[in-house]
Amino acid sequence: MEISKIRPPSWYPLQQVKGELSLGELLEIAKKRIDFLVSWKAGEIPDDSLDYLKNNALGNLALCIASAVTDDAYFRNWLLETEADFFATMFKKASPSAKLGILNKVFGGIIVGLSGVSEYLNVSSDFILNELATIRRVKKESFNQLVGTFEGFSVAAARFEKAYKIIRKESGLLLGGWVVAPLIEFFRIVKACFQSIMEQRIREIRKRIMGGNKKEVYEGYAQEVIAYWRGKRAKFVTAKSYVSSGSKLWQRPHLFPPCSRILYDKFMATGYIPHGERVQLALFLKGLGMPLEEQLKFWYKAVDNMGISWDNYLRKGGYYIRHIYGLEGSRKDYSPPKCETIISRYFCPFSKLDSSSLREVLKKINPKITSGALDRIIDACIIHEFTRACTMFLESITGKTLRRGFISHPLQFVRILSIYEKKKGGGNKRAKVP
Ligand code: SF4
């Protein structure tokens, strides 16, 4: 059967949805999808007799509409991550033909099989095998054997604009606007591509609704969806709340630099921050000396782990925490990144936030900061002097000028602030910054 004729399985959340529904009906579907996603245990295949699977595509659309209209970043990140995790789990367990149906949809058409790719692109099979073997640094004969033995090594091709991630990872060949690689490389990027399609879907819905005349009606709908979602999370956060008052440095967020403080507050308030920010905060807390057990408990309250037993969490969700403590994977004992790395790869408010949001968060952390100091900080950010801006913010708290250079590491910020607090007599004398 031609791959273009294989339809994705019925659970695939991004299929076209036809028919008409009232907003009340859509709201019910959105709530059911939220119930499902927050109670779904990561990695588990749901029983397909369940009702929500029949409404997978509609449920996804209902939540995409809510995300598009409110533009709530927390909700959007949660939705994209959770839907992508669910998609990846289902994809992994799908039959080979269902997988091809999904790849065909996600990549907007895919050719599978060496002879088909060679014929379509008018390039000899020998050339393709040679080039792919070189990319994988194996002999052509060995690669040939892999292609003939394992289905995952069948040669496949998709258009560059959909599969460019394979080229970026240097795992495939670019031939006349097509990416040619073993099928397994397409499997590796399918989750990220699914997420990009969802993001695109949200952007398009936003454009359509904001440009139409039913904007206000949809806004009301979206607010109800987000309120329902928040309610679900609040229940969970209260149930498993982490108590952060104590004498240890990781229990004293008022000493944290703005990057970690914002992530910490966001997580405590909503129970959710995206993966990259979780890694950043986890490394920072580890750098402050937070023991592994404590850190596992801290993250256990995450909304994504809702419904997971402690034992199950330790096996699944706790993996990346153990990883950064050097107990899993490469067993490398990771250190918290310095400012330079955070600015280019993670979350530093001075580089990531716009002027008015930055003013707002800094004022929240230090209500006594003057407008003059805020103006100077914003000026420094405009010319990309982010660590200088952070230093000025620290000075706005201590009232003292930092003599040597600028802040270069989040732990340095904590060290200076904790010394200042001790001198003032308000801090805990035993707290030591590692
Ligand atoms: Fe954090 Fe460094 Fe940015 Fe300050 S400059 S907020 S310490 S990353």
Coordinates of C-alpha atoms and ligand atoms in Angstrom, one line a residue:
M1 CA 0.0 0.0 0.0
E2 CA 1.2 3.5 -0.8
I3 CA 2.3 5.4 2.3
S4 CA 0.4 8.5 1.2
K5 CA -2.8 6.4 1.6
I6 CA -2.1 5.2 5.1
R7 CA -4.2 7.3 7.5
P8 CA -2.8 8.1 11.0
P9 CA -4.5 6.0 13.8
S10 CA -7.7 7.4 15.4
W11 CA -5.9 8.5 18.6
Y12 CA -3.7 10.9 16.6
P13 CA -4.5 14.3 18.2
L14 CA -3.8 16.5 15.2
Q15 CA -6.3 15.1 12.7
Q16 CA -8.7 17.4 11.0
V17 CA -12.0 17.8 12.9
K18 CA -15.2 18.3 11.0
G19 CA -18.7 19.3 12.2
E20 CA -20.1 21.9 14.5
L21 CA -20.3 22.2 18.2
S22 CA -21.5 24.9 20.6
L23 CA -18.9 26.5 22.9
G24 CA -20.6 24.8 25.8
E25 CA -20.0 21.4 24.3
L26 CA -16.4 22.4 23.4
L27 CA -15.9 23.5 27.0
E28 CA -17.0 20.0 28.3
I29 CA -14.6 18.4 25.9
A30 CA -11.8 20.7 27.0
K31 CA -12.4 19.8 30.6
K32 CA -12.4 16.1 29.8
R33 CA -9.1 16.5 28.0
I34 CA -7.6 18.3 31.0
D35 CA -8.9 15.6 33.4
F36 CA -7.2 13.1 31.2
L37 CA -3.9 14.9 30.7
V38 CA -3.4 15.7 34.3
S39 CA -4.2 12.2 35.5
W40 CA -2.3 10.5 32.7
K41 CA 0.7 8.6 34.1
A42 CA 3.6 9.4 31.9
G43 CA 4.6 6.5 29.7
E44 CA 1.3 4.6 30.2
I45 CA -0.9 3.5 27.3
P46 CA -4.5 4.3 28.1
D47 CA -7.2 1.7 27.6
D48 CA -8.6 2.5 24.2
S49 CA -12.2 1.7 25.3
L50 CA -12.1 4.9 27.3
D51 CA -14.2 7.8 26.1
Y52 CA -11.6 10.5 25.9
L53 CA -9.6 8.6 23.2
K54 CA -12.6 8.9 20.9
N55 CA -12.3 12.7 21.4
N56 CA -8.6 13.0 21.3
A57 CA -8.5 15.2 18.3
L58 CA -11.4 17.3 19.5
G59 CA -9.9 17.6 23.0
N60 CA -6.6 18.7 21.6
L61 CA -8.3 21.3 19.4
A62 CA -10.4 22.6 22.3
L63 CA -7.3 23.2 24.4
C64 CA -5.4 24.7 21.5
I65 CA -8.2 27.2 21.1
A66 CA -8.0 28.1 24.8
S67 CA -4.3 28.5 24.6
A68 CA -4.5 30.6 21.4
V69 CA -7.0 33.0 22.9
T70 CA -5.5 33.6 26.3
D71 CA -1.8 33.4 25.3
D72 CA -1.1 32.1 28.8
A73 CA 2.6 30.9 28.7
Y74 CA 2.3 28.5 31.6
F75 CA -0.8 26.8 30.1
R76 CA 0.7 26.7 26.6
N77 CA 4.0 25.2 27.8
W78 CA 2.1 22.6 29.9
L79 CA -0.2 21.8 27.0
L80 CA 2.6 21.4 24.5
E81 CA 4.8 19.3 26.8
T82 CA 2.1 17.0 28.0
E83 CA 0.5 16.5 24.6
A84 CA 3.9 15.8 23.1
D85 CA 4.7 13.3 25.9
F86 CA 1.4 11.6 25.4
F87 CA 1.9 11.5 21.6
A88 CA 5.5 10.1 22.0
T89 CA 4.2 7.3 24.3
M90 CA 1.5 6.3 21.9
F91 CA 3.8 6.6 18.9
K92 CA 6.3 4.2 20.5
K93 CA 3.7 1.5 20.9
A94 CA 2.0 2.0 17.6
S95 CA 2.1 -0.6 14.8
P96 CA 4.7 -0.1 12.0
S97 CA 1.9 0.9 9.6
A98 CA 0.4 3.3 12.1
K99 CA 3.8 4.8 12.6
L100 CA 4.2 5.4 8.8
G101 CA 0.7 7.0 8.7
I102 CA 1.8 9.4 11.4
L103 CA 5.2 10.2 9.8
N104 CA 3.4 10.9 6.5
K105 CA 1.2 13.4 8.3
V106 CA 3.8 15.0 10.5
F107 CA 6.4 15.4 7.7
G108 CA 3.8 16.3 5.0
G109 CA 4.7 13.2 3.0
I110 CA 7.5 10.7 3.3
I111 CA 9.1 8.2 0.9
V112 CA 10.3 4.9 2.5
G113 CA 12.6 2.3 0.9
L114 CA 15.9 2.7 -0.8
S115 CA 14.7 2.0 -4.3
G116 CA 11.7 4.5 -4.0
V117 CA 14.0 7.2 -2.6
S118 CA 16.6 6.6 -5.3
E119 CA 14.0 6.6 -8.1
Y120 CA 12.2 9.7 -6.8
L121 CA 15.3 11.8 -6.3
N122 CA 17.0 10.4 -9.4
V123 CA 20.2 9.5 -7.4
S124 CA 21.8 6.0 -7.4
S125 CA 21.1 3.7 -4.5
D126 CA 24.8 3.2 -4.2
F127 CA 25.5 6.9 -3.8
I128 CA 22.9 7.2 -1.0
L129 CA 24.2 4.1 0.9
N130 CA 27.8 5.4 0.6
E131 CA 26.9 8.9 1.9
L132 CA 24.8 7.6 4.7
A133 CA 27.5 5.1 5.7
T134 CA 30.0 8.0 5.8
I135 CA 27.7 10.1 8.0
R136 CA 27.3 7.2 10.4
R137 CA 31.0 6.5 10.3
V138 CA 30.5 2.8 9.3
K139 CA 31.7 0.8 6.4
K140 CA 29.2 0.7 3.4
E141 CA 28.9 -3.1 3.7
S142 CA 28.0 -2.9 7.4
F143 CA 25.5 -0.1 6.7
N144 CA 24.0 -2.1 3.9
Q145 CA 23.5 -5.0 6.3
L146 CA 21.7 -2.8 8.8
V147 CA 19.4 -1.5 6.0
G148 CA 18.6 -5.0 4.9
T149 CA 18.1 -6.4 8.4
F150 CA 16.3 -3.8 10.5
E151 CA 13.1 -2.0 9.5
G152 CA 14.2 1.1 11.4
F153 CA 17.2 1.4 9.1
S154 CA 15.1 1.5 5.9
V155 CA 16.1 4.6 3.9
A156 CA 13.5 7.3 4.0
A157 CA 13.1 10.9 2.7
A158 CA 11.1 13.9 3.6
R159 CA 11.1 17.5 2.6
F160 CA 13.8 19.7 4.2
E161 CA 11.5 22.3 5.7
K162 CA 9.8 19.5 7.7
A163 CA 12.8 17.4 8.6
Y164 CA 15.6 19.9 8.8
K165 CA 16.3 18.8 12.4
I166 CA 17.9 15.6 11.0
I167 CA 20.4 17.7 9.1
R168 CA 21.0 20.0 12.1
K169 CA 22.0 16.8 14.0
E170 CA 24.2 15.7 11.1
S171 CA 22.3 12.5 10.9
G172 CA 21.1 12.6 7.3
L173 CA 21.8 13.7 3.8
L174 CA 20.4 16.7 2.0
L175 CA 19.5 16.0 -1.6
G176 CA 17.7 18.5 -3.8
G177 CA 15.5 19.9 -0.9
W178 CA 14.9 16.4 0.6
V179 CA 16.4 15.0 3.8
V180 CA 17.5 11.4 3.3
A181 CA 18.1 9.3 6.4
P182 CA 17.4 5.9 8.0
L183 CA 13.8 5.8 9.2
I184 CA 15.0 5.7 12.8
E185 CA 16.2 9.3 12.5
F186 CA 12.6 10.4 11.6
F187 CA 11.4 8.5 14.7
R188 CA 13.8 10.4 16.8
I189 CA 12.6 13.8 15.8
V190 CA 8.9 13.0 15.4
K191 CA 8.0 14.2 18.9
A192 CA 9.7 17.6 18.4
C193 CA 8.0 18.0 15.0
F194 CA 4.6 17.1 16.6
Q195 CA 5.2 19.9 19.1
S196 CA 6.2 22.4 16.4
I197 CA 3.0 21.6 14.5
M198 CA 0.9 22.1 17.6
E199 CA 2.6 25.5 18.2
Q200 CA 1.9 26.5 14.6
R201 CA -1.7 25.4 15.1
I202 CA -2.1 27.6 18.2
R203 CA -0.6 30.6 16.3
E204 CA -2.9 30.1 13.4
I205 CA -6.0 29.8 15.6
R206 CA -5.0 32.9 17.4
K207 CA -4.6 34.8 14.1
R208 CA -8.1 33.6 13.0
I209 CA -9.9 34.4 16.2
M210 CA -8.3 37.7 16.9
G211 CA -9.0 38.9 13.4
G212 CA -12.7 37.7 13.6
N213 CA -15.8 39.2 15.2
K214 CA -16.2 36.5 17.9
K215 CA -13.1 37.4 19.9
E216 CA -15.0 38.1 23.1
V217 CA -17.0 35.0 23.1
Y218 CA -13.9 32.9 22.7
E219 CA -12.1 34.9 25.4
G220 CA -14.9 33.9 27.9
Y221 CA -14.5 30.2 26.8
A222 CA -10.7 30.3 27.2
Q223 CA -10.9 31.9 30.6
E224 CA -13.2 29.1 31.8
V225 CA -10.8 26.5 30.4
I226 CA -7.8 28.0 32.1
A227 CA -9.6 28.5 35.4
Y228 CA -10.6 24.8 35.3
W229 CA -7.0 23.8 34.6
R230 CA -5.7 26.0 37.4
G231 CA -8.2 24.5 39.8
K232 CA -7.0 21.0 39.0
R233 CA -3.4 22.0 39.6
A234 CA -4.2 24.0 42.8
K235 CA -5.8 20.9 44.3
F236 CA -2.7 18.9 43.6
V237 CA -0.2 21.6 44.7
T238 CA -2.0 22.0 48.1
A239 CA -2.1 18.3 48.5
K240 CA 1.6 17.8 48.1
S241 CA 2.9 21.2 49.1
Y242 CA 6.6 21.5 49.8
V243 CA 7.5 23.4 52.9
S244 CA 10.3 25.8 52.2
S245 CA 10.8 27.6 55.4
G246 CA 14.0 26.6 57.1
S247 CA 17.5 27.6 57.8
K248 CA 19.2 25.9 54.8
L249 CA 20.1 28.1 51.9
W250 CA 17.8 26.2 49.4
Q251 CA 15.0 26.9 51.8
R252 CA 15.6 30.7 51.7
P253 CA 14.4 31.9 48.3
H254 CA 14.7 35.6 49.3
L255 CA 18.5 35.1 48.8
F256 CA 18.2 33.6 45.3
P257 CA 19.2 35.7 42.3
P258 CA 16.3 36.8 40.0
C259 CA 16.7 33.9 37.6
S260 CA 16.3 31.2 40.2
R261 CA 13.8 33.2 42.3
I262 CA 11.4 33.7 39.4
L263 CA 11.5 30.0 38.5
Y264 CA 11.1 29.0 42.1
D265 CA 8.1 31.3 42.7
K266 CA 6.6 30.2 39.4
F267 CA 6.9 26.5 40.3
M268 CA 5.6 27.0 43.9
A269 CA 2.6 29.0 42.6
T270 CA 1.7 26.8 39.6
G271 CA 3.4 23.5 40.2
Y272 CA 4.8 23.7 36.6
I273 CA 7.8 25.0 34.8
P274 CA 9.1 23.8 31.4
H275 CA 11.8 21.2 31.2
G276 CA 14.8 23.5 30.5
E277 CA 13.8 25.7 33.4
R278 CA 13.4 22.7 35.7
V279 CA 16.9 21.6 34.9
Q280 CA 18.3 25.1 35.6
L281 CA 16.5 25.4 38.9
A282 CA 17.4 21.8 39.9
L283 CA 21.1 22.4 39.2
F284 CA 21.0 25.7 41.2
L285 CA 19.3 24.0 44.2
K286 CA 21.9 21.2 44.0
G287 CA 24.6 23.8 43.9
L288 CA 23.2 25.3 47.1
G289 CA 23.7 21.9 48.7
M290 CA 20.1 20.5 48.5
P291 CA 20.4 16.8 49.1
L292 CA 19.0 14.4 46.5
E293 CA 16.2 13.1 48.7
E294 CA 15.0 16.7 49.4
Q295 CA 15.2 17.6 45.8
L296 CA 13.1 14.6 44.8
K297 CA 10.5 15.6 47.3
F298 CA 10.5 19.2 46.0
W299 CA 9.8 18.2 42.4
Y300 CA 7.3 15.4 43.3
K301 CA 4.7 18.1 43.7
A302 CA 5.0 19.0 40.0
V303 CA 1.6 18.9 38.3
D304 CA 3.1 16.6 35.6
N305 CA 3.5 14.0 38.2
M306 CA -0.1 14.2 39.3
G307 CA -1.4 10.8 40.1
I308 CA 2.0 9.1 40.1
S309 CA 2.8 7.2 43.2
W310 CA 6.1 8.0 45.0
D311 CA 7.7 4.7 43.9
N312 CA 6.6 5.3 40.3
Y313 CA 7.9 8.8 40.4
L314 CA 11.3 7.7 41.6
R315 CA 11.4 5.2 38.7
K316 CA 10.3 7.7 36.0
G317 CA 10.1 11.4 36.9
G318 CA 13.0 11.2 39.3
Y319 CA 15.3 10.0 36.6
Y320 CA 16.5 13.5 35.5
I321 CA 17.1 14.6 39.1
R322 CA 19.2 11.5 39.8
H323 CA 20.9 12.2 36.4
I324 CA 22.1 15.6 37.5
Y325 CA 23.4 14.2 40.8
G326 CA 25.5 11.8 38.6
L327 CA 23.5 8.7 39.5
E328 CA 22.1 7.9 36.1
G329 CA 23.2 8.0 32.4
S330 CA 26.7 9.4 31.9
R331 CA 27.1 9.5 35.7
K332 CA 28.6 13.0 35.4
D333 CA 28.2 15.1 38.5
Y334 CA 26.8 18.3 37.0
S335 CA 27.4 21.8 38.4
P336 CA 25.0 24.8 38.2
P337 CA 25.7 26.8 35.0
K338 CA 27.4 30.2 35.2
C339 CA 25.6 33.4 34.1
E340 CA 27.1 33.4 30.6
T341 CA 25.6 29.9 29.9
I342 CA 22.3 30.7 31.5
I343 CA 22.0 33.9 29.4
S344 CA 22.6 32.0 26.2
R345 CA 20.8 28.7 26.9
Y346 CA 18.5 29.0 29.9
F347 CA 16.4 31.6 31.7
C348 CA 17.9 34.9 32.8
P349 CA 15.2 37.6 33.3
F350 CA 17.6 40.3 32.3
S351 CA 18.1 38.8 28.8
K352 CA 14.7 37.1 28.4
L353 CA 12.0 39.5 29.7
D354 CA 10.7 42.7 28.0
S355 CA 11.2 45.9 29.9
S356 CA 7.8 46.1 31.6
S357 CA 7.7 42.5 32.7
L358 CA 11.3 42.9 34.1
R359 CA 10.3 46.0 36.0
E360 CA 7.3 44.2 37.4
V361 CA 9.3 41.1 38.6
L362 CA 12.2 43.1 40.0
K363 CA 9.8 45.3 42.0
K364 CA 8.1 42.2 43.3
I365 CA 11.4 40.8 44.6
N366 CA 12.7 44.1 46.0
P367 CA 9.7 46.4 46.6
K368 CA 12.1 49.2 47.8
I369 CA 13.9 49.5 44.5
T370 CA 13.7 53.1 43.1
S371 CA 12.5 54.0 39.6
G372 CA 15.9 55.5 38.9
A373 CA 17.6 52.1 39.7
L374 CA 15.1 50.3 37.5
D375 CA 15.7 52.7 34.6
R376 CA 19.5 52.1 34.9
I377 CA 18.9 48.3 34.9
I378 CA 16.7 48.5 31.8
D379 CA 19.3 50.7 30.1
A380 CA 22.0 48.0 30.8
C381 CA 19.7 45.3 29.4
I382 CA 19.1 47.3 26.2
I383 CA 22.9 47.3 25.5
H384 CA 23.0 43.6 26.5
E385 CA 25.0 44.1 29.7
F386 CA 22.9 41.6 31.5
T387 CA 25.3 40.7 34.3
R388 CA 25.8 44.4 35.1
A389 CA 22.1 44.8 35.3
C390 CA 22.0 41.9 37.8
T391 CA 24.8 43.4 39.8
M392 CA 22.9 46.7 39.9
F393 CA 19.8 44.8 41.2
L394 CA 21.8 43.2 43.9
E395 CA 23.2 46.6 44.9
S396 CA 19.6 47.9 45.1
I397 CA 19.1 45.4 47.9
T398 CA 22.3 45.7 49.8
G399 CA 22.8 49.4 49.2
K400 CA 26.5 48.7 48.6
T401 CA 28.5 48.9 45.4
L402 CA 30.1 45.6 44.4
R403 CA 33.8 46.3 44.3
R404 CA 35.1 43.6 41.9
G405 CA 33.4 43.2 38.5
F406 CA 29.9 42.0 37.9
I407 CA 27.9 38.9 39.0
S408 CA 29.0 36.0 37.0
H409 CA 27.4 33.1 38.8
P410 CA 24.0 32.7 40.5
L411 CA 25.7 31.1 43.6
Q412 CA 27.9 34.3 43.8
F413 CA 24.7 36.3 44.1
V414 CA 23.5 34.1 47.0
R415 CA 26.9 34.3 48.7
I416 CA 27.0 38.1 48.7
L417 CA 23.4 38.5 49.8
S418 CA 23.8 36.0 52.6
I419 CA 27.0 37.7 53.9
Y420 CA 25.1 41.0 53.8
E421 CA 22.2 39.5 55.7
K422 CA 24.5 38.1 58.3
K423 CA 26.1 41.4 58.8
K424 CA 22.8 43.0 59.2
G425 CA 22.0 40.4 61.8
G426 CA 18.9 39.1 60.1
G427 CA 20.3 35.9 58.7
N428 CA 21.1 32.5 59.8
K429 CA 24.7 32.4 61.0
R430 CA 25.2 28.7 60.1
A431 CA 24.2 29.0 56.4
K432 CA 27.2 28.6 54.1
V433 CA 27.2 29.0 50.4
P434 CA 29.0 26.1 48.7
Ligands
SF4_1 FE1 20.9 34.8 37.3 FE2 23.2 35.5 36.3 FE3 21.0 36.4 35.1 FE4 21.7 37.3 37.5 S1 22.8 37.6 35.6 S2 19.7 36.7 36.9 S3 22.6 35.5 38.5 S4 21.7 34.3 35.3

